[in-house]
Amino acid sequence: MHTSNQGSLVAVSSLKEYFRDAFHAAAVHQRLRIDESVEAYVVSLLTLFSRVEALYEPTAEGLRLRPLALMLADAVEAPNPVARQAALQRLGDVSLFIAGFFVRSFARKLIDVDYHIAMGGNAYGCLAETLRQSARGRAAAQVYAQLAQQFQWLVDALNEVSETSCRHSDADILRLYEVWLKTGSQRARALLGQLGVQPVSAAGLRREH
């Protein structure tokens, strides 16, 4: 079961089915141009990370989210190409999920959503370049290349999936404006417009993708 925007319950046969329908609708609304293979990848990612143990890692203090800088170090210091590819994929996956589903929580932290977007996009891009070097990896390389190129727009779509109906406070409006300034998010800009705010950059020019 899943709660809809109207607060009623919508029955789904599986969590993956819910994510598939919700992400597809958000992707269409955000006008995302991605292959079906990329859409399927993101849906599988959402389904996987819906389990806490898949997203967080065990530590002496319990389950914790590994810092992105340490994930990058794992990739740089990997003992072999396979381990490096796995580390890059993990970095890209976690960055995408966190930026997509926890954008509001960044307002209280030093590391903001743009950091996750940069880290995740670069990780997927490096992974795509690595996989292109082998005939067996070229199909997967195309998926990761699209994930890298469309990372910001994928984050916007996941933001839409993660949000239920909510009332925006003044703090929410400021946060949307901050996200737009840092990332150029078209979704944040559209939401600001709906709230009667016309975003303008510090230089007096509107940000465009």
Short mmCIF file of N, CA and C in Angstrom, two decimals, residues 23 26-34 42 96 100 117 146-161 183-188 208-209:
data_model
loop_
_atom_site.label_atom_id
_atom_site.label_comp_id
_atom_site.label_asym_id
_atom_site.label_seq_id
_atom_site.Cartn_x
_atom_site.Cartn_y
_atom_site.Cartn_z
N PHE A 23 7.78 7.13 -11.01
CA PHE A 23 8.93 7.73 -11.69
C PHE A 23 8.61 8.02 -13.15
N ALA A 26 6.64 11.18 -13.26
CA ALA A 26 7.49 12.34 -12.97
C ALA A 26 8.42 12.63 -14.14
N ALA A 27 8.95 11.58 -14.78
CA ALA A 27 9.84 11.77 -15.92
C ALA A 27 9.11 12.43 -17.08
N VAL A 28 7.87 12.03 -17.30
CA VAL A 28 7.06 12.64 -18.37
C VAL A 28 6.79 14.11 -18.02
N HIS A 29 6.44 14.36 -16.78
CA HIS A 29 6.14 15.73 -16.35
C HIS A 29 7.37 16.63 -16.45
N GLN A 30 8.54 16.08 -16.14
CA GLN A 30 9.79 16.84 -16.21
C GLN A 30 10.39 16.86 -17.61
N ARG A 31 9.72 16.17 -18.55
CA ARG A 31 10.17 16.10 -19.94
C ARG A 31 11.57 15.51 -20.06
N LEU A 32 11.80 14.46 -19.29
CA LEU A 32 13.09 13.77 -19.33
C LEU A 32 13.21 12.95 -20.61
N ARG A 33 14.33 13.06 -21.25
CA ARG A 33 14.59 12.27 -22.45
C ARG A 33 15.60 11.19 -22.11
N ILE A 34 15.09 10.06 -21.68
CA ILE A 34 15.95 8.94 -21.28
C ILE A 34 15.43 7.66 -21.91
N VAL A 42 16.81 3.30 -12.80
CA VAL A 42 16.42 4.17 -11.69
C VAL A 42 15.35 3.50 -10.83
N LEU A 96 22.60 10.00 -6.30
CA LEU A 96 21.33 10.22 -6.98
C LEU A 96 20.15 10.04 -6.02
N GLY A 100 17.86 13.08 -4.65
CA GLY A 100 16.47 13.00 -5.10
C GLY A 100 15.46 12.95 -3.98
N ILE A 117 25.07 16.27 -6.56
CA ILE A 117 24.86 16.24 -8.01
C ILE A 117 26.19 16.17 -8.75
N GLN A 146 24.01 8.34 -19.91
CA GLN A 146 22.77 9.09 -19.79
C GLN A 146 22.51 9.51 -18.36
N LEU A 147 22.81 8.63 -17.41
CA LEU A 147 22.65 8.99 -16.00
C LEU A 147 23.51 10.20 -15.65
N ALA A 148 24.73 10.24 -16.20
CA ALA A 148 25.63 11.38 -15.95
C ALA A 148 25.10 12.65 -16.60
N GLN A 149 24.68 12.54 -17.85
CA GLN A 149 24.24 13.72 -18.60
C GLN A 149 22.93 14.29 -18.07
N GLN A 150 22.05 13.42 -17.59
CA GLN A 150 20.72 13.84 -17.16
C GLN A 150 20.61 13.91 -15.63
N PHE A 151 21.72 13.91 -14.92
CA PHE A 151 21.69 13.76 -13.46
C PHE A 151 20.80 14.81 -12.79
N GLN A 152 20.97 16.08 -13.14
CA GLN A 152 20.17 17.14 -12.53
C GLN A 152 18.67 16.93 -12.78
N TRP A 153 18.32 16.56 -14.00
CA TRP A 153 16.92 16.37 -14.35
C TRP A 153 16.35 15.11 -13.68
N LEU A 154 17.19 14.11 -13.51
CA LEU A 154 16.77 12.92 -12.77
C LEU A 154 16.49 13.27 -11.31
N VAL A 155 17.33 14.12 -10.74
CA VAL A 155 17.12 14.57 -9.36
C VAL A 155 15.78 15.31 -9.25
N ASP A 156 15.49 16.16 -10.23
CA ASP A 156 14.21 16.87 -10.22
C ASP A 156 13.03 15.88 -10.25
N ALA A 157 13.15 14.87 -11.09
CA ALA A 157 12.08 13.88 -11.18
C ALA A 157 11.92 13.11 -9.87
N LEU A 158 13.04 12.76 -9.25
CA LEU A 158 12.97 12.04 -7.98
C LEU A 158 12.45 12.94 -6.86
N ASN A 159 12.77 14.23 -6.91
CA ASN A 159 12.18 15.18 -5.96
C ASN A 159 10.66 15.13 -6.05
N GLU A 160 10.16 15.05 -7.28
CA GLU A 160 8.72 15.01 -7.49
C GLU A 160 8.12 13.72 -6.95
N VAL A 161 8.81 12.61 -7.17
CA VAL A 161 8.34 11.32 -6.66
C VAL A 161 8.27 11.35 -5.13
N THR A 183 21.87 24.93 -8.45
CA THR A 183 21.83 23.84 -9.43
C THR A 183 21.15 24.22 -10.75
N GLY A 184 20.41 25.33 -10.76
CA GLY A 184 19.67 25.68 -11.97
C GLY A 184 18.47 24.79 -12.21
N SER A 185 17.99 24.09 -11.15
CA SER A 185 16.87 23.16 -11.28
C SER A 185 15.64 23.82 -11.87
N GLN A 186 15.17 23.31 -13.00
CA GLN A 186 13.96 23.83 -13.63
C GLN A 186 12.72 23.52 -12.79
N ARG A 187 12.77 22.41 -12.06
CA ARG A 187 11.64 22.06 -11.20
C ARG A 187 11.51 23.06 -10.06
N ALA A 188 12.63 23.41 -9.43
CA ALA A 188 12.60 24.40 -8.36
C ALA A 188 12.09 25.74 -8.88
N GLU A 208 19.21 29.56 -16.63
CA GLU A 208 18.62 28.66 -17.62
C GLU A 208 19.51 27.45 -17.76
N HIS A 209 18.91 26.27 -18.07
CA HIS A 209 19.72 25.08 -18.36
C HIS A 209 20.25 25.21 -19.77
#
